[in-house]
XYZ file of C-alpha atoms in Angstrom:
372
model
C 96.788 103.275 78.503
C 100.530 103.780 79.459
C 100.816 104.975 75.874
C 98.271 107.698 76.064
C 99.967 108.706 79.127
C 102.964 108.732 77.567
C 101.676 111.202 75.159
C 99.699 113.553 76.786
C 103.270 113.852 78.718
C 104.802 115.519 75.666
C 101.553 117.313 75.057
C 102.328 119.465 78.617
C 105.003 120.650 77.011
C 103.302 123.141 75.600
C 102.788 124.925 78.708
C 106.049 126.008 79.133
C 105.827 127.265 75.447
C 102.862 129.042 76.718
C 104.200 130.667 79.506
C 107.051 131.976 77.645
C 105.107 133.341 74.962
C 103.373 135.143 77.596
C 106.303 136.525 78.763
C 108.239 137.230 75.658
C 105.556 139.040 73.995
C 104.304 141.328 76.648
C 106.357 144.905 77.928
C 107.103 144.700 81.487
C 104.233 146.592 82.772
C 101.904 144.646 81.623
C 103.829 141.215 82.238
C 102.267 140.286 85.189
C 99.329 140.555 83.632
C 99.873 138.582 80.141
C 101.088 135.724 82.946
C 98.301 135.652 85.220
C 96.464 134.972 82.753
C 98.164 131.926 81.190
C 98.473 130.640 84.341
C 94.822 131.168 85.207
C 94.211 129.202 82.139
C 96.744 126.415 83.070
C 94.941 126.249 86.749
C 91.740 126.250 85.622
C 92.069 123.221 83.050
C 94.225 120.870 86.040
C 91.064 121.921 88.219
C 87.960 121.787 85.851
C 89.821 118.708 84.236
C 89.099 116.021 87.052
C 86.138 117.616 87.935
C 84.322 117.195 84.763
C 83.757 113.329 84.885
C 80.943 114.727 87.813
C 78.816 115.573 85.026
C 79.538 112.202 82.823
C 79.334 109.721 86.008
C 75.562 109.299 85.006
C 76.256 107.376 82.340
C 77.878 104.742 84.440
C 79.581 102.032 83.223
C 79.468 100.330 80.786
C 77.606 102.949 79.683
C 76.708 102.906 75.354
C 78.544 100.983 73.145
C 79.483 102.659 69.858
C 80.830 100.468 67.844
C 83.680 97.286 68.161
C 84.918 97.416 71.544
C 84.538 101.504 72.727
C 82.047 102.147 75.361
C 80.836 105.736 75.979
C 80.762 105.488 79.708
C 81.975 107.438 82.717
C 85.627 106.732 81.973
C 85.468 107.086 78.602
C 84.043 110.200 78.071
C 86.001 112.613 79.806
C 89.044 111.944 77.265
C 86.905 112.073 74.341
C 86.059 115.407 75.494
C 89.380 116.072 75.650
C 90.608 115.133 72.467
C 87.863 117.291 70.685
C 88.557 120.375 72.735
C 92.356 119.871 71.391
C 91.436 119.929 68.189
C 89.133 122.800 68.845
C 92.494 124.561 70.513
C 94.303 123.567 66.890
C 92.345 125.564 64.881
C 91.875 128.763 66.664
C 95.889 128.850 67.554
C 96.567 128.799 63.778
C 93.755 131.337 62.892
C 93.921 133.963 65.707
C 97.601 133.783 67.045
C 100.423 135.999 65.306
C 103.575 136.035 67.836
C 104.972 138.779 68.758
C 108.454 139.054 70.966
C 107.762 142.556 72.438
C 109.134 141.644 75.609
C 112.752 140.519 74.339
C 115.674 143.612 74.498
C 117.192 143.484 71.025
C 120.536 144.872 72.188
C 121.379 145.735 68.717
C 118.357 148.398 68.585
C 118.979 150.199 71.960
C 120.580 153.637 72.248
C 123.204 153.303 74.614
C 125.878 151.436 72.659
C 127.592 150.191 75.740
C 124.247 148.615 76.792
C 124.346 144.529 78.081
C 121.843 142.695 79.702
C 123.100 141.568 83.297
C 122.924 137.941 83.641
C 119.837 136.119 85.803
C 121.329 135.204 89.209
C 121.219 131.767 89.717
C 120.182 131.576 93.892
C 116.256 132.674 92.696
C 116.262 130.554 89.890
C 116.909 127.403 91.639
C 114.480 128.353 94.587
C 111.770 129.010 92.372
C 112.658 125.967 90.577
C 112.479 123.954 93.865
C 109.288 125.307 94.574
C 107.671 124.268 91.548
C 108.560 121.376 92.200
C 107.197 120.739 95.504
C 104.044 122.067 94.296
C 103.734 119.860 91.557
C 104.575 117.093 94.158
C 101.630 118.533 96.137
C 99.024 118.070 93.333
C 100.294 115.004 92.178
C 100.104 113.632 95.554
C 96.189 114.757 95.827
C 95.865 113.180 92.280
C 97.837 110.028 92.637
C 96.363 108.744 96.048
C 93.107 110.665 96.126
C 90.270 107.862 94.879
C 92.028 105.481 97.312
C 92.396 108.071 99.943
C 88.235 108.858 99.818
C 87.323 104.674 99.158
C 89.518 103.690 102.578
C 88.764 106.720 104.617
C 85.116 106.973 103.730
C 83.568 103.424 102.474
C 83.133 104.605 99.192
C 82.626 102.337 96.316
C 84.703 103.067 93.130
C 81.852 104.731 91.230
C 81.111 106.191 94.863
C 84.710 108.253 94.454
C 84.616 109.322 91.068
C 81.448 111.049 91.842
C 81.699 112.536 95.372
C 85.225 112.818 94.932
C 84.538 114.524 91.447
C 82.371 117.451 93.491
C 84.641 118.083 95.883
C 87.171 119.111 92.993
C 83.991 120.922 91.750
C 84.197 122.736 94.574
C 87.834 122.871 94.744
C 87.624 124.231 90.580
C 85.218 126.896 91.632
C 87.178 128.365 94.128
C 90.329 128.377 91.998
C 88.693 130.080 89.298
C 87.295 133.030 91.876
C 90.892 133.253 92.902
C 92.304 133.545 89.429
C 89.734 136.017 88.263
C 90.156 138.157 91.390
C 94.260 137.533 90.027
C 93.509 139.183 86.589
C 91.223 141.637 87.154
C 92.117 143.155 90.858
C 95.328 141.386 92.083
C 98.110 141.122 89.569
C 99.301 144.798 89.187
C 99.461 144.910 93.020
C 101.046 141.850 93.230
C 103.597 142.725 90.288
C 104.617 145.895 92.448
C 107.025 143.864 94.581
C 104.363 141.134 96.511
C 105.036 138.334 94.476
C 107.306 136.973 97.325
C 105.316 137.750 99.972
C 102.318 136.119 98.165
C 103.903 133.143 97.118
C 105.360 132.250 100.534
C 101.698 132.664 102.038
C 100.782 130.314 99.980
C 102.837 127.808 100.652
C 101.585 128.180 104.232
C 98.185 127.683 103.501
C 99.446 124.466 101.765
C 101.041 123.735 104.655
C 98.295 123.784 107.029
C 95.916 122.066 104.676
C 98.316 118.948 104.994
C 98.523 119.756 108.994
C 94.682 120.534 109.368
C 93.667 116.804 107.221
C 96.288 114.480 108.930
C 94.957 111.472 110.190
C 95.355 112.413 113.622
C 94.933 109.717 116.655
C 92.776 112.169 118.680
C 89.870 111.801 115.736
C 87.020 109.873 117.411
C 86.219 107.623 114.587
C 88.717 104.522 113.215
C 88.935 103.068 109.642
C 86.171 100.576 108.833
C 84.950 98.714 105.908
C 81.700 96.907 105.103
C 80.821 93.521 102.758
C 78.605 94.065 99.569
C 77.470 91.363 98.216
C 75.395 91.922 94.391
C 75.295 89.518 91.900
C 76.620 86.542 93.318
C 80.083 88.573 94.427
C 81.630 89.433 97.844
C 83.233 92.935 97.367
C 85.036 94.218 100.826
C 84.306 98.283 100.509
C 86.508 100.620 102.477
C 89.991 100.055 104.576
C 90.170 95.753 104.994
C 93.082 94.813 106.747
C 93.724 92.287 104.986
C 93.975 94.899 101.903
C 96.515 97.342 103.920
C 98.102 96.698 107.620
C 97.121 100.168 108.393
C 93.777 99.756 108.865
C 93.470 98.770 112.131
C 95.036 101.908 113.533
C 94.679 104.577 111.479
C 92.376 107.012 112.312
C 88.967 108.482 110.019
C 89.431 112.154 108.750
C 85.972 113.571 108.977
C 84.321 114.083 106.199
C 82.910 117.673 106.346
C 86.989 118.313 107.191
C 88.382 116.649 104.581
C 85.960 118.182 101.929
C 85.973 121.867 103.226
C 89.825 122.108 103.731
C 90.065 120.592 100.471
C 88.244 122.679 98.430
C 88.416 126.170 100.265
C 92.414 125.875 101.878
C 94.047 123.355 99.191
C 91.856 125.322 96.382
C 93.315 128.777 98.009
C 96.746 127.813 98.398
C 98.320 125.969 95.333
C 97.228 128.751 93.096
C 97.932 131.611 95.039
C 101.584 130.458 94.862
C 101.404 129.560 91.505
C 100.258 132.644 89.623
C 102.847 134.965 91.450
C 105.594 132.324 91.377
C 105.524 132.319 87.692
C 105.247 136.513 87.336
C 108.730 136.208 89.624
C 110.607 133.514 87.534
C 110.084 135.626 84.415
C 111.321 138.617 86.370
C 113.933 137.122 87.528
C 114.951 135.672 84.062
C 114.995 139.126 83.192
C 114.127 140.916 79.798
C 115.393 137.982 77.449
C 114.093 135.052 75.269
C 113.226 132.606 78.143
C 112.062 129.351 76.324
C 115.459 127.227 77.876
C 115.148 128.532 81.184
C 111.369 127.997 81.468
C 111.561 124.602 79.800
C 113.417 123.586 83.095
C 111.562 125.236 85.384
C 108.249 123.245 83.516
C 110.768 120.302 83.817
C 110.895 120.429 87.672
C 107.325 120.065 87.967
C 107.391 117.474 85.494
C 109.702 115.353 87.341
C 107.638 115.704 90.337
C 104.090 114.719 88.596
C 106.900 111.648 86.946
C 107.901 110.099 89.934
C 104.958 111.220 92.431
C 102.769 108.975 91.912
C 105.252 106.099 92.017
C 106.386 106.943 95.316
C 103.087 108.369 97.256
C 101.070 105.272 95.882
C 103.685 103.019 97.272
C 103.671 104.721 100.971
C 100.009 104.789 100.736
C 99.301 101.142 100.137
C 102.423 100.019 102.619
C 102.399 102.552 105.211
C 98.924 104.620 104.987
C 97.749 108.033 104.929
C 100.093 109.462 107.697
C 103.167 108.621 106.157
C 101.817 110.039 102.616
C 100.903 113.206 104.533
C 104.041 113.681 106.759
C 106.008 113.939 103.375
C 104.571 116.883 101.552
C 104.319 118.373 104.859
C 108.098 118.296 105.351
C 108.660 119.457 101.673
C 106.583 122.263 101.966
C 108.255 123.202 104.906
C 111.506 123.156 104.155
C 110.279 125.169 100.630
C 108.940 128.238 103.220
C 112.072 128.243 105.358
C 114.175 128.766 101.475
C 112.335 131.527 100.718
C 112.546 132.653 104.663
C 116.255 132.467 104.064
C 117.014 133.748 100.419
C 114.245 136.496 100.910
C 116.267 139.200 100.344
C 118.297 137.324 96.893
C 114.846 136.653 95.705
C 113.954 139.734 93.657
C 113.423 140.881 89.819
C 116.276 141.257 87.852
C 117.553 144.601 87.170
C 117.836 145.018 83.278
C 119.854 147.839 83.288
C 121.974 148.439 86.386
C 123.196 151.546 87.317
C 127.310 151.058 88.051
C 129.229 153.293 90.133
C 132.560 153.812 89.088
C 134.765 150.451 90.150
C 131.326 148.696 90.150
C 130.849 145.737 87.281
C 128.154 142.527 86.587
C 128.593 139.766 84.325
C 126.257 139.537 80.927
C 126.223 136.577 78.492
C 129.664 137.799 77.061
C 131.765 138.661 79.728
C 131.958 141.235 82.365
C 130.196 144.701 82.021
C 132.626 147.606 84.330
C 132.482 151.299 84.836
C 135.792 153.038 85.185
C-alpha cells in the first residue's frame, strides 16, 4: 500500500506538466481559456475520484475473488478502474497530442532587436504559491480526516462512510463540475480581463466560512454518542467511544443536513473557484516564457501540503478532535485572504513588453533593460 502511494505521488507530477503545456502552447488571449480547462479536468478527477467507490460499494466486501489472493470488492475496484483509465490516457496522449509552444516569445524572432522579456516579480509568485498551498492543505484535510470525521460525528459504520460519505462527494463532484463548465464556457474570458484576483480571494472566503459555518460549535443541541453492535459473536463500539478519543465527551454533533449541504454546495463552490483563476494568474504572472521550473514548484507547494497533511490533521483529530482540526485551516485560510488583502495591488499579470520612459529600466534574465 505505502508503495502504491508512493507511486501515484510521482504520477501527479504530471499535472504540473499539464498545466504548463496549457500555458506554453496557447497565445495569450486564449490562455485563460486553454487553463480553465486543464484545471477543470484536474478538479473534476480529485472530485469524481472519491466519489466513484458510491457506485462500487454494492459489491461489499469481500466482494468476488478472482484469482490467488485479489478480491474485486468495494476497495478494490475503484483502483482497478483507475489503472485501466491510465492506460486508456496512454494511448490517446501518444496518438492525438502533437505539442506545440505557441505561447513562448522566441526573442530571437521578434522585430524589435532591443526586445527582452522583463523578469516575473517574485512578491505574486510566492503569494500564489502560498495559496496553493493552503488549498491543497484544505482538501487534504477533508480527505485525510473525513471517514473518521462522518463515523464519530454521525455513528456510521465503516461501510456506512464510504457510502454516505461517497454521495456527499457526489454531490460535492456535481457541483464542481457545473462550476467548471460555467468556467469554460461563460466565465473565463471575463475572468481573464483582470478578475482573477478578485475571484480567487472570494473564494477563499467561501472556504473560509465553510470551515466557520461546520465547526463543532458548543451551542449545537446534540453531543457525540456511540452505540454497541454486536454480529457474529463480536462487540464493535460504532461512533465517538471515549475510550477511543478523550474528546468525546464534550464535543459537540454537527448536524447532519449542515454538514452535508455546506459540504457539497459551499466547500464544492469555493476550492475551485479559487483554483481555476489562481492558476490563469500564476501563468500571467510568469509571464510569456517556458514555465515548466516555475510551475513544478508551484505543483510542489501543494504537494508538500497533501505530504505532510494528513500526518498532522490525523494526529490533532485523534488527540484533540474536530475543533482543533477545524481551527487550523481556518487560521490558514485567513491569514491567505489578508496576503492577497495586502499585496493586492503587486498581484497583477506581468507586463511582457514594458513601455520605459527615458531614465526608466527593469531587469530580464540577462541583466538590466534601460532607456536613455
Amino acid at each position: 500500500m505505502l508503495l502504491s502511494r508512493i507511486l501515484v505521488g510521482f504520477g501527479s507530477g504530471n499535472v504540473a506538466v499539464m498545466r504548463t503545456y496549457g500555458a506554453n502552447a496557447s497565445v495569450k488571449k486564449d490562455r485563460a481559456k486553454a487553463i480553465t480547462m486543464v484545471t477543470a479536468c484536474w478538479v473534476c478527477g480529485i472530485t469524481v475520484g472519491p466519489a466513484i467507490q458510491v457506485a462500487f460499494a454494492p459489491i461489499g466486501y469481500p466482494g468476488v475473488k478472482l484469482f490467488g489472493a485479489l478480491h474485486l470488492d468495494m476497495y478494490t475496484a475503484p483502483p482497478l478502474l483507475a489503472a485501466l483509465i491510465d492506460l486508456l490516457v496512454l494511448v490517446l496522449l501518444n496518438v492525438f497530442v502533437k505539442e506545440e509552444y505557441v505561447g513562448v516569445v522566441d526573442e530571437k524572432k521578434v522585430e524589435d532587436p532591443f526586445y527582452a522579456l522583463p523578469k516575473p516579480k517574485l512578491l505574486p509568485i510566492i503569494v500564489c504559491i502560498v495559496t496553493r498551498f493552503t488549498l491543497m492543505f484544505t482538501i487534504t484535510n477533508a480527505e485525510a480526516i473525513g471517514s473518521m470525521f462522518v463515523m464519530a460525528m454521525y455513528k456510521w459504520t465503516n461501510a456506512e462512510a464510504v457510502k454516505y460519505n461517497g454521495m456527499i462527494m457526489l454531490g460535492q463532484s456535481g457541483v464542481s463540475l457545473i462550476v467548471n463548465i460555467l468556467f469554460t464556457v461563460k466565465l473565463a474570458d471575463y475572468i481573464s480581463n483582470g478578475k482573477e484576483r478578485i475571484t480567487a480571494t472570494l473564494g477563499l472566503v467561501i472556504g473560509l466560512l465553510y470551515h466557520v459555518i461546520t465547526y463543532a460549535w458548543p451551542f449545537f443541541p446534540n453531543r457525540l454518542d456511540y452505540r454497541i453492535d454486536k454480529s457474529n459473536g463480536t462487540i464493535e463500539y460504532v461512533g465517538c467511544y471515549p475510550s477511543k478519543y478523550s474528546w468525546c465527551s464534550h464535543t459537540h454533533q454537527v448536524p447532519l443536513w449542515l454538514y452535508a449541504f455546506a459540504t457539497v454546495f459551499i466547500l464544492g463552490l469555493a476550492l475551485y473557484v479559487t483554483f481555476t483563476p489562481l492558476n490563469t494568474l500564476f501563468s500571467k504572472v510568469l509571464g510569456d516564457r517556458r514555465q515548466g521550473t516555475m510551475t513544478g514548484i508551484f505543483f510542489m507547494a501543494g504537494s508538500v501540503a497533501r505530504t505532510i497533511g494528513p500526518i498532522v490533521v490525523a494526529v490533532m483529530f485523534e488527540n484533540y478532535g474536530p475543533e482543533i482540526t477545524w481551527i487550523l485551516p481556518i487560521i490558514m485560510l485567513a491569514i491567505t485572504v489578508l496576503l492577497w488583502i495586502i499585496c493586492w495591488k503587486q498581484i497583477v499579470p506581468l507586463d511582457s513588453n514594458p513601455k520605459l520612459k527615458a531614465g526608466e529600466s527593469y531587469k530580464y534574465d540577462n541583466g538590466n533593460k534601460y532607456k536613455f
